[in-house]
mmCIF file of C-alpha atoms and ligand atoms in Angstrom:
data_model
loop_
_atom_site.group_PDB
_atom_site.id
_atom_site.type_symbol
_atom_site.label_atom_id
_atom_site.label_comp_id
_atom_site.label_asym_id
_atom_site.label_seq_id
_atom_site.Cartn_x
_atom_site.Cartn_y
_atom_site.Cartn_z
ATOM 1 C CA MET A 12 9.792 -1.365 -48.426
ATOM 2 C CA GLN A 13 11.431 -0.557 -45.131
ATOM 3 C CA GLN A 14 9.644 1.629 -42.591
ATOM 4 C CA PHE A 15 11.710 4.403 -41.058
ATOM 5 C CA ILE A 16 11.308 5.462 -37.451
ATOM 6 C CA GLY A 17 13.395 8.599 -36.988
ATOM 7 C CA ALA A 18 16.805 8.066 -38.567
ATOM 8 C CA HIS A 19 16.721 4.281 -38.233
ATOM 9 C CA ALA A 20 15.078 1.781 -40.522
ATOM 10 C CA PHE A 21 12.768 -0.546 -38.688
ATOM 11 C CA PRO A 22 13.287 -4.111 -39.939
ATOM 12 C CA GLU A 23 10.496 -6.060 -41.578
ATOM 13 C CA CYS A 24 8.564 -7.556 -38.704
ATOM 14 C CA LYS A 25 5.686 -9.922 -38.038
ATOM 15 C CA TYR A 26 3.169 -8.180 -35.817
ATOM 16 C CA SER A 27 0.647 -10.000 -33.661
ATOM 17 C CA ARG A 28 -1.795 -8.838 -31.020
ATOM 18 C CA PRO A 29 -2.993 -11.842 -29.016
ATOM 19 C CA ALA A 30 -6.128 -11.661 -26.871
ATOM 20 C CA TYR A 31 -5.151 -14.246 -24.260
ATOM 21 C CA LEU A 32 -2.056 -14.934 -22.186
ATOM 22 C CA GLU A 33 -1.679 -18.490 -23.504
ATOM 23 C CA GLN A 34 -1.586 -17.196 -27.091
ATOM 24 C CA ALA A 35 0.988 -14.540 -26.166
ATOM 25 C CA LEU A 36 3.228 -17.131 -24.492
ATOM 26 C CA ASP A 37 2.896 -19.459 -27.519
ATOM 27 C CA LEU A 38 3.837 -16.608 -29.880
ATOM 28 C CA LEU A 39 6.907 -15.816 -27.798
ATOM 29 C CA ASN A 40 8.004 -19.433 -27.810
ATOM 30 C CA THR A 41 8.247 -20.316 -31.487
ATOM 31 C CA ASP A 42 11.639 -22.008 -31.621
ATOM 32 C CA GLY A 43 14.375 -20.299 -33.579
ATOM 33 C CA GLU A 44 12.489 -17.042 -34.250
ATOM 34 C CA ASP A 45 13.449 -13.789 -32.578
ATOM 35 C CA SER A 46 10.564 -12.139 -30.786
ATOM 36 C CA LYS A 47 10.031 -8.935 -28.848
ATOM 37 C CA VAL A 48 7.226 -8.032 -26.463
ATOM 38 C CA VAL A 49 5.775 -4.555 -26.854
ATOM 39 C CA ALA A 50 3.166 -2.802 -24.704
ATOM 40 C CA GLY A 51 2.759 1.002 -24.769
ATOM 41 C CA CYS A 52 5.958 1.395 -26.869
ATOM 42 C CA THR A 53 6.896 4.581 -24.991
ATOM 43 C CA ASP A 54 10.350 3.110 -24.260
ATOM 44 C CA PHE A 55 10.476 0.899 -27.355
ATOM 45 C CA ILE A 56 9.942 3.510 -30.105
ATOM 46 C CA PRO A 57 12.443 6.084 -28.726
ATOM 47 C CA ALA A 58 15.041 3.307 -28.280
ATOM 48 C CA VAL A 59 14.568 2.113 -31.868
ATOM 49 C CA ARG A 60 14.651 5.692 -33.189
ATOM 50 C CA LYS A 61 17.945 6.326 -31.440
ATOM 51 C CA GLY A 62 19.392 3.019 -32.626
ATOM 52 C CA ILE A 63 19.779 1.800 -29.028
ATOM 53 C CA TRP A 64 17.659 -1.279 -29.757
ATOM 54 C CA GLN A 65 18.259 -2.941 -33.134
ATOM 55 C CA PHE A 66 16.560 -6.000 -34.554
ATOM 56 C CA GLU A 67 17.113 -8.446 -37.386
ATOM 57 C CA PRO A 68 14.566 -8.545 -40.257
ATOM 58 C CA GLY A 69 11.791 -11.035 -39.526
ATOM 59 C CA ILE A 70 11.559 -10.118 -35.841
ATOM 60 C CA LYS A 71 8.221 -11.059 -34.337
ATOM 61 C CA LEU A 72 6.563 -8.250 -32.361
ATOM 62 C CA VAL A 73 4.060 -9.492 -29.804
ATOM 63 C CA ASP A 74 1.804 -6.621 -28.720
ATOM 64 C CA ILE A 75 0.302 -7.446 -25.307
ATOM 65 C CA ASN A 76 -2.145 -4.531 -25.135
ATOM 66 C CA SER A 77 -5.175 -6.766 -25.812
ATOM 67 C CA VAL A 78 -4.209 -9.656 -23.521
ATOM 68 C CA GLN A 79 -7.173 -9.752 -21.160
ATOM 69 C CA GLU A 80 -5.380 -11.337 -18.199
ATOM 70 C CA LEU A 81 -2.836 -8.498 -18.177
ATOM 71 C CA GLN A 82 -5.362 -5.647 -17.840
ATOM 72 C CA LYS A 83 -6.716 -6.472 -14.386
ATOM 73 C CA ILE A 84 -6.584 -4.482 -11.191
ATOM 74 C CA GLU A 85 -8.103 -6.792 -8.584
ATOM 75 C CA ILE A 86 -7.928 -8.026 -5.004
ATOM 76 C CA ARG A 87 -6.862 -11.676 -4.918
ATOM 77 C CA GLU A 88 -6.510 -13.351 -1.518
ATOM 78 C CA ASN A 89 -4.156 -11.063 0.440
ATOM 79 C CA ASP A 90 -2.802 -9.055 -2.483
ATOM 80 C CA LEU A 91 -3.702 -6.186 -4.745
ATOM 81 C CA VAL A 92 -2.885 -7.676 -8.155
ATOM 82 C CA LEU A 93 -1.988 -5.450 -11.109
ATOM 83 C CA GLY A 94 -1.775 -6.902 -14.617
ATOM 84 C CA ALA A 95 1.485 -5.970 -16.355
ATOM 85 C CA ALA A 96 -0.339 -4.183 -19.202
ATOM 86 C CA VAL A 97 -2.190 -1.853 -16.824
ATOM 87 C CA LYS A 98 -1.602 1.699 -18.041
ATOM 88 C CA LEU A 99 0.105 4.295 -15.885
ATOM 89 C CA SER A 100 -3.061 6.426 -16.078
ATOM 90 C CA ASP A 101 -5.067 3.503 -14.626
ATOM 91 C CA LEU A 102 -2.707 3.485 -11.640
ATOM 92 C CA VAL A 103 -3.523 7.162 -11.168
ATOM 93 C CA ASN A 104 -7.297 6.705 -11.434
ATOM 94 C CA SER A 105 -7.921 3.328 -9.781
ATOM 95 C CA HIS A 106 -9.623 3.561 -6.373
ATOM 96 C CA LYS A 107 -8.072 0.233 -5.364
ATOM 97 C CA VAL A 108 -4.546 1.476 -6.131
ATOM 98 C CA GLN A 109 -5.272 4.749 -4.329
ATOM 99 C CA GLU A 110 -6.527 2.816 -1.293
ATOM 100 C CA TYR A 111 -3.862 0.121 -0.990
ATOM 101 C CA ALA A 112 -0.852 1.647 -2.747
ATOM 102 C CA ALA A 113 -1.310 5.422 -2.617
ATOM 103 C CA ILE A 114 2.393 6.127 -3.237
ATOM 104 C CA LEU A 115 2.311 4.116 -6.478
ATOM 105 C CA SER A 116 -0.695 6.063 -7.717
ATOM 106 C CA GLN A 117 0.998 9.365 -6.821
ATOM 107 C CA ALA A 118 4.245 8.327 -8.532
ATOM 108 C CA ALA A 119 2.400 7.393 -11.739
ATOM 109 C CA GLU A 120 0.662 10.783 -11.750
ATOM 110 C CA GLU A 121 4.049 12.514 -12.051
ATOM 111 C CA MET A 122 5.343 10.305 -14.877
ATOM 112 C CA GLY A 123 5.693 11.683 -18.410
ATOM 113 C CA SER A 124 2.755 13.448 -20.027
ATOM 114 C CA LEU A 125 -0.900 12.430 -20.226
ATOM 115 C CA GLN A 126 -0.201 10.796 -23.610
ATOM 116 C CA VAL A 127 2.717 8.809 -22.156
ATOM 117 C CA ARG A 128 0.626 7.743 -19.138
ATOM 118 C CA ASN A 129 -2.248 6.670 -21.404
ATOM 119 C CA SER A 130 0.082 4.383 -23.400
ATOM 120 C CA GLY A 131 2.868 3.372 -21.022
ATOM 121 C CA THR A 132 2.351 0.351 -18.781
ATOM 122 C CA ILE A 133 3.584 -0.657 -15.357
ATOM 123 C CA GLY A 134 5.090 -3.858 -16.803
ATOM 124 C CA GLY A 135 6.985 -1.879 -19.451
ATOM 125 C CA ASN A 136 8.348 0.518 -16.845
ATOM 126 C CA LEU A 137 9.686 -2.368 -14.736
ATOM 127 C CA SER A 138 10.948 -4.480 -17.666
ATOM 128 C CA THR A 139 13.015 -1.629 -19.122
ATOM 129 C CA ALA A 140 14.814 -1.713 -15.747
ATOM 130 C CA SER A 141 15.957 1.885 -15.844
ATOM 131 C CA PRO A 142 17.564 2.876 -12.519
ATOM 132 C CA ALA A 143 15.208 5.882 -12.718
ATOM 133 C CA ALA A 144 11.992 3.873 -13.314
ATOM 134 C CA ASP A 145 9.481 5.772 -11.210
ATOM 135 C CA THR A 146 7.146 2.893 -10.335
ATOM 136 C CA ALA A 147 9.985 0.883 -8.782
ATOM 137 C CA PRO A 148 10.680 2.774 -5.506
ATOM 138 C CA PRO A 149 7.024 2.717 -4.362
ATOM 139 C CA LEU A 150 6.734 -0.959 -5.295
ATOM 140 C CA LEU A 151 9.964 -1.792 -3.436
ATOM 141 C CA ALA A 152 8.744 0.137 -0.390
ATOM 142 C CA LEU A 153 5.419 -1.730 -0.492
ATOM 143 C CA SER A 154 7.125 -5.184 -0.636
ATOM 144 C CA ALA A 155 5.673 -5.950 -4.071
ATOM 145 C CA LYS A 156 6.398 -9.211 -5.840
ATOM 146 C CA ILE A 157 6.253 -9.797 -9.557
ATOM 147 C CA ARG A 158 5.002 -12.814 -11.430
ATOM 148 C CA ILE A 159 6.896 -14.071 -14.462
ATOM 149 C CA GLN A 160 5.331 -16.631 -16.772
ATOM 150 C CA GLY A 161 6.573 -18.578 -19.751
ATOM 151 C CA ARG A 162 5.098 -21.575 -21.528
ATOM 152 C CA HIS A 163 6.788 -23.852 -18.980
ATOM 153 C CA THR A 164 7.546 -21.443 -16.128
ATOM 154 C CA ASP A 165 5.556 -19.596 -13.494
ATOM 155 C CA LYS A 166 7.493 -17.887 -10.714
ATOM 156 C CA PHE A 167 7.305 -15.040 -8.231
ATOM 157 C CA LEU A 168 10.277 -12.762 -7.549
ATOM 158 C CA SER A 169 10.897 -9.759 -5.354
ATOM 159 C CA LEU A 170 11.807 -6.613 -7.266
ATOM 160 C CA GLU A 171 15.245 -6.648 -5.615
ATOM 161 C CA GLU A 172 15.880 -10.025 -7.311
ATOM 162 C CA PHE A 173 14.320 -8.978 -10.628
ATOM 163 C CA PHE A 174 16.617 -6.004 -11.374
ATOM 164 C CA THR A 175 20.182 -7.187 -11.972
ATOM 165 C CA ALA A 176 21.891 -4.189 -13.670
ATOM 166 C CA PRO A 177 20.885 -1.045 -15.591
ATOM 167 C CA GLY A 178 18.513 -2.266 -18.329
ATOM 168 C CA CYS A 179 18.832 -5.901 -17.208
ATOM 169 C CA THR A 180 16.409 -8.197 -15.408
ATOM 170 C CA LEU A 181 15.984 -11.899 -14.745
ATOM 171 C CA LEU A 182 13.436 -12.145 -17.615
ATOM 172 C CA GLN A 183 14.429 -14.982 -19.964
ATOM 173 C CA PRO A 184 13.584 -15.217 -23.690
ATOM 174 C CA GLY A 185 9.982 -16.371 -24.079
ATOM 175 C CA GLU A 186 8.958 -15.066 -20.644
ATOM 176 C CA LEU A 187 6.540 -12.297 -19.772
ATOM 177 C CA LEU A 188 6.183 -10.202 -16.683
ATOM 178 C CA THR A 189 2.498 -10.858 -16.083
ATOM 179 C CA GLU A 190 1.486 -9.510 -12.670
ATOM 180 C CA ILE A 191 2.577 -7.276 -9.826
ATOM 181 C CA HIS A 192 1.377 -8.334 -6.367
ATOM 182 C CA ILE A 193 1.212 -5.794 -3.543
ATOM 183 C CA PRO A 194 0.348 -7.180 -0.093
ATOM 184 C CA LEU A 195 -2.875 -5.615 1.215
ATOM 185 C CA ARG A 196 -1.290 -5.251 4.632
ATOM 186 C CA ALA A 197 0.946 -2.571 3.091
ATOM 187 C CA ASN A 198 -1.795 -0.049 3.768
ATOM 188 C CA LEU A 199 -1.451 -0.656 7.528
ATOM 189 C CA GLY A 200 1.801 1.303 7.360
ATOM 190 C CA ARG A 201 2.542 4.982 6.754
ATOM 191 C CA MET A 202 3.849 5.745 3.280
ATOM 192 C CA GLU A 203 5.364 8.793 1.636
ATOM 193 C CA ARG A 204 7.241 9.358 -1.616
ATOM 194 C CA CYS A 205 8.691 12.101 -3.740
ATOM 195 C CA LYS A 206 10.497 12.665 -7.001
ATOM 196 C CA LEU A 207 13.156 15.261 -7.651
ATOM 197 C CA GLY A 208 13.740 16.264 -11.263
ATOM 198 C CA LEU A 209 15.039 19.225 -13.217
ATOM 199 C CA ARG A 210 11.425 20.378 -13.622
ATOM 200 C CA ASN A 211 8.235 19.648 -11.720
ATOM 201 C CA ALA A 212 6.714 17.576 -14.489
ATOM 202 C CA PHE A 213 7.672 15.624 -17.610
ATOM 203 C CA THR A 214 11.169 14.904 -16.375
ATOM 204 C CA ILE A 215 13.463 11.985 -15.626
ATOM 205 C CA SER A 216 14.180 11.595 -11.914
ATOM 206 C CA ILE A 217 17.411 12.954 -10.463
ATOM 207 C CA ILE A 218 16.355 10.933 -7.468
ATOM 208 C CA SER A 219 13.072 9.378 -6.442
ATOM 209 C CA GLN A 220 12.286 7.914 -3.091
ATOM 210 C CA ALA A 221 9.565 6.044 -1.232
ATOM 211 C CA VAL A 222 9.323 5.241 2.444
ATOM 212 C CA TRP A 223 6.996 2.810 4.205
ATOM 213 C CA ILE A 224 6.944 2.379 7.979
ATOM 214 C CA GLU A 225 4.836 0.453 10.412
ATOM 215 C CA ILE A 226 4.629 2.070 13.837
ATOM 216 C CA GLU A 227 3.604 0.273 17.016
ATOM 217 C CA ASP A 228 3.480 2.037 20.387
ATOM 218 C CA THR A 229 5.307 5.036 18.928
ATOM 219 C CA GLN A 230 8.227 2.855 17.739
ATOM 220 C CA VAL A 231 9.075 1.730 14.245
ATOM 221 C CA LYS A 232 8.222 -1.943 13.930
ATOM 222 C CA ARG A 233 9.226 -2.314 10.261
ATOM 223 C CA ALA A 234 10.703 0.135 7.763
ATOM 224 C CA ARG A 235 11.353 0.057 4.024
ATOM 225 C CA ILE A 236 13.275 2.851 2.359
ATOM 226 C CA ALA A 237 13.547 2.620 -1.445
ATOM 227 C CA LEU A 238 15.361 4.873 -3.889
ATOM 228 C CA GLY A 239 15.632 5.329 -7.642
ATOM 229 C CA ALA A 240 18.336 6.948 -9.815
ATOM 230 C CA VAL A 241 21.035 6.709 -7.132
ATOM 231 C CA ALA A 242 22.487 3.268 -7.939
ATOM 232 C CA PRO A 243 22.773 0.910 -10.937
ATOM 233 C CA THR A 244 19.334 -0.473 -10.046
ATOM 234 C CA CYS A 245 16.494 0.840 -7.910
ATOM 235 C CA MET A 246 17.517 -0.104 -4.384
ATOM 236 C CA ARG A 247 16.570 -0.390 -0.727
ATOM 237 C CA ALA A 248 18.629 1.239 2.011
ATOM 238 C CA GLU A 249 18.682 -1.775 4.303
ATOM 239 C CA GLN A 250 21.237 -0.474 6.823
ATOM 240 C CA ALA A 251 19.084 2.604 7.339
ATOM 241 C CA GLU A 252 15.976 0.420 7.696
ATOM 242 C CA ASN A 253 17.726 -1.654 10.379
ATOM 243 C CA PHE A 254 18.865 1.486 12.202
ATOM 244 C CA LEU A 255 15.311 2.806 12.326
ATOM 245 C CA THR A 256 13.681 -0.381 13.573
ATOM 246 C CA GLY A 257 12.766 -0.127 17.261
ATOM 247 C CA LYS A 258 13.259 3.646 17.364
ATOM 248 C CA GLU A 259 10.837 6.505 17.695
ATOM 249 C CA ILE A 260 10.932 8.844 14.708
ATOM 250 C CA SER A 261 12.226 12.241 15.812
ATOM 251 C CA PRO A 262 14.217 14.949 14.033
ATOM 252 C CA SER A 263 17.337 13.395 15.565
ATOM 253 C CA SER A 264 16.691 9.739 14.579
ATOM 254 C CA ALA A 265 15.440 10.818 11.137
ATOM 255 C CA GLY A 266 18.634 12.854 10.669
ATOM 256 C CA LYS A 267 20.873 9.916 11.635
ATOM 257 C CA CYS A 268 18.919 7.589 9.379
ATOM 258 C CA ALA A 269 19.315 10.118 6.543
ATOM 259 C CA GLU A 270 23.099 10.095 6.993
ATOM 260 C CA ILE A 271 23.143 6.307 6.713
ATOM 261 C CA VAL A 272 21.090 6.462 3.505
ATOM 262 C CA SER A 273 23.482 9.000 1.987
ATOM 263 C CA ARG A 274 26.365 6.562 2.643
ATOM 264 C CA GLU A 275 24.438 3.535 1.319
ATOM 265 C CA VAL A 276 23.477 4.943 -2.086
ATOM 266 C CA LYS A 277 25.853 4.503 -5.037
ATOM 267 C CA PRO A 278 25.071 7.403 -7.376
ATOM 268 C CA ILE A 279 26.922 8.518 -10.475
ATOM 269 C CA THR A 280 27.455 11.949 -11.993
ATOM 270 C CA ASP A 281 25.494 12.383 -15.226
ATOM 271 C CA LEU A 282 23.782 15.079 -17.287
ATOM 272 C CA ARG A 283 21.161 15.694 -14.643
ATOM 273 C CA ALA A 284 23.153 15.849 -11.387
ATOM 274 C CA SER A 285 26.464 15.155 -9.716
ATOM 275 C CA GLU A 286 27.194 12.187 -7.503
ATOM 276 C CA SER A 287 27.590 14.403 -4.415
ATOM 277 C CA TYR A 288 24.334 16.297 -5.059
ATOM 278 C CA ARG A 289 22.445 13.015 -5.319
ATOM 279 C CA ARG A 290 24.006 11.781 -2.067
ATOM 280 C CA LYS A 291 23.028 15.000 -0.267
ATOM 281 C CA MET A 292 19.504 14.929 -1.647
ATOM 282 C CA ALA A 293 19.090 11.275 -0.630
ATOM 283 C CA ALA A 294 19.688 12.461 2.946
ATOM 284 C CA VAL A 295 17.407 15.490 2.650
ATOM 285 C CA LEU A 296 14.538 13.471 1.201
ATOM 286 C CA THR A 297 14.912 10.630 3.702
ATOM 287 C CA ARG A 298 14.633 13.016 6.641
ATOM 288 C CA ARG A 299 11.698 14.822 5.065
ATOM 289 C CA LEU A 300 9.759 11.653 4.229
ATOM 290 C CA LEU A 301 10.345 10.072 7.642
ATOM 291 C CA LEU A 302 9.125 13.167 9.464
ATOM 292 C CA ARG A 303 6.075 13.295 7.211
ATOM 293 C CA CYS A 304 5.354 9.651 8.054
ATOM 294 C CA ALA A 305 5.691 10.431 11.766
ATOM 295 C CA GLN A 306 3.312 13.362 11.439
ATOM 296 C CA SER A 307 0.686 11.299 9.661
ATOM 297 C CA SER A 308 1.131 8.659 12.362
ATOM 298 C CA HIS A 309 0.394 11.223 15.121
ATOM 299 C CA ALA A 310 -2.572 12.504 13.153
ATOM 300 C CA ASN A 311 -4.032 9.015 13.018
ATOM 301 C CA ASN A 312 -3.439 8.065 16.662
HETATM 302 C C1 FAD B 27 8.230 11.535 -23.151
HETATM 303 C C2 FAD B 27 8.441 10.404 -22.180
HETATM 304 C C3 FAD B 27 8.400 10.676 -20.825
HETATM 305 C C4 FAD B 27 8.635 9.639 -19.907
HETATM 306 N N1 FAD B 27 8.589 9.923 -18.572
HETATM 307 C C5 FAD B 27 8.869 8.941 -17.672
HETATM 308 C C6 FAD B 27 8.888 9.231 -16.258
HETATM 309 O O1 FAD B 27 8.615 10.331 -15.809
HETATM 310 N N2 FAD B 27 9.216 8.208 -15.420
HETATM 311 C C7 FAD B 27 9.525 6.941 -15.859
HETATM 312 O O2 FAD B 27 9.804 6.076 -15.044
HETATM 313 N N3 FAD B 27 9.471 6.634 -17.190
HETATM 314 C C8 FAD B 27 9.167 7.600 -18.094
HETATM 315 N N4 FAD B 27 9.159 7.310 -19.449
HETATM 316 C C9 FAD B 27 9.482 5.954 -19.897
HETATM 317 C C10 FAD B 27 8.252 5.074 -20.246
HETATM 318 O O3 FAD B 27 7.128 5.846 -20.566
HETATM 319 C C11 FAD B 27 7.878 4.118 -19.112
HETATM 320 O O4 FAD B 27 9.017 3.341 -18.776
HETATM 321 C C12 FAD B 27 6.695 3.202 -19.503
HETATM 322 O O5 FAD B 27 6.077 2.735 -18.341
HETATM 323 C C13 FAD B 27 7.116 2.022 -20.384
HETATM 324 O O6 FAD B 27 5.989 1.213 -20.630
HETATM 325 P P1 FAD B 27 5.578 0.751 -22.105
HETATM 326 O O7 FAD B 27 4.340 -0.060 -21.954
HETATM 327 O O8 FAD B 27 5.492 1.921 -23.020
HETATM 328 O O9 FAD B 27 6.831 -0.157 -22.497
HETATM 329 P P2 FAD B 27 7.322 -0.578 -23.969
HETATM 330 O O10 FAD B 27 8.045 0.555 -24.591
HETATM 331 O O11 FAD B 27 6.226 -1.205 -24.746
HETATM 332 O O12 FAD B 27 8.361 -1.722 -23.563
HETATM 333 C C14 FAD B 27 9.510 -1.395 -22.824
HETATM 334 C C15 FAD B 27 10.373 -2.661 -22.653
HETATM 335 O O13 FAD B 27 9.736 -3.562 -21.746
HETATM 336 C C16 FAD B 27 9.474 -4.807 -22.392
HETATM 337 N N5 FAD B 27 8.160 -5.214 -21.882
HETATM 338 C C17 FAD B 27 7.023 -4.462 -21.855
HETATM 339 N N6 FAD B 27 6.056 -5.125 -21.203
HETATM 340 C C18 FAD B 27 6.587 -6.310 -20.822
HETATM 341 C C19 FAD B 27 6.066 -7.434 -20.107
HETATM 342 N N7 FAD B 27 4.822 -7.464 -19.624
HETATM 343 N N8 FAD B 27 6.885 -8.505 -19.902
HETATM 344 C C20 FAD B 27 8.145 -8.485 -20.367
HETATM 345 N N9 FAD B 27 8.696 -7.462 -21.043
HETATM 346 C C21 FAD B 27 7.919 -6.377 -21.269
HETATM 347 C C22 FAD B 27 9.555 -4.546 -23.875
HETATM 348 O O14 FAD B 27 9.980 -5.713 -24.567
HETATM 349 C C23 FAD B 27 10.623 -3.466 -23.914
HETATM 350 O O15 FAD B 27 11.912 -4.055 -23.817
HETATM 351 C C24 FAD B 27 8.910 8.322 -20.383
HETATM 352 C C25 FAD B 27 8.918 8.070 -21.763
HETATM 353 C C26 FAD B 27 8.688 9.098 -22.660
HETATM 354 C C27 FAD B 27 8.697 8.785 -24.137
#
């Protein structure tokens, strides 16, 4: 008998819940059989219900929630390493994430509801590759890299490389996003982020933004400005970053940098906001976040 999820019949599937990464990779690599990774299912179930994702009968579902290697939050050499199956609520509560990647922890706290955060994972949020994925701007700002593993592959990519188009990534069949690496030196910089939605909570971003800057002798040594929901993929505003480098952050330089960001973004008009509103808000938020970074820099000098 077929199981119905919402209006759509879910095909007969073979469900497995491996305990180790090697088993998960083996399950994903059985030649000729379709397989699908699932984690918290907070993107998966709504997409199946709406008929956006459809599968042939016999599909193999590989649930990675019990894979031990994917649950870790640990310091390894010079990186904070997050397993891909780490829950959003763990990002909120982890002292290590709060210490080394505060903007990621804060972003996770504003995602969905408590139930969604207790099920949804960081790996699922990145793999869905929504332009509005809220963990992506902080991770881009913090220079995070992701690790992708298959039975015969093991590679690191920057997030800029990973996202190729809305809903598309460089993940190949049989591969898993296994880890997110955030350099520990990221916490030497100032970081700020914010999310603008139609409501304060439980809402998809109209725009989300994260800024990371390293200041030396009052001047910006390095800057990373990352935005979500204003382009086909989460993006960095590299021209604005280059403009800022070597400058002191003041209302004037922050304002000019904000103008550059508003020209660099490539938003669309959709249900939530118009293209021109998103462009204007990209400028407003850039200025605001840069001045906040400058203030925290003065406070710490
Ligand atoms: C009510 C509600 C509110 C939400 N609010 C927000 C919000 O505020 N901000 C936001 O950004 N998102 C939000 N989401 C979306 C969703 O909760 C997140 O994207 C979540 O992090 C997805 O993780 P998951 O573990 O549930 O992914 P799943 O649904 O299990 O999987 C999503 C996709 O990623 C793939 N996948 C999962 N893990 C891996 C992996 N390790 N390697 C390779 N592929 C993998 C799956 O095959 C699938 O294609 C919301 C969703 C709901 C239902």
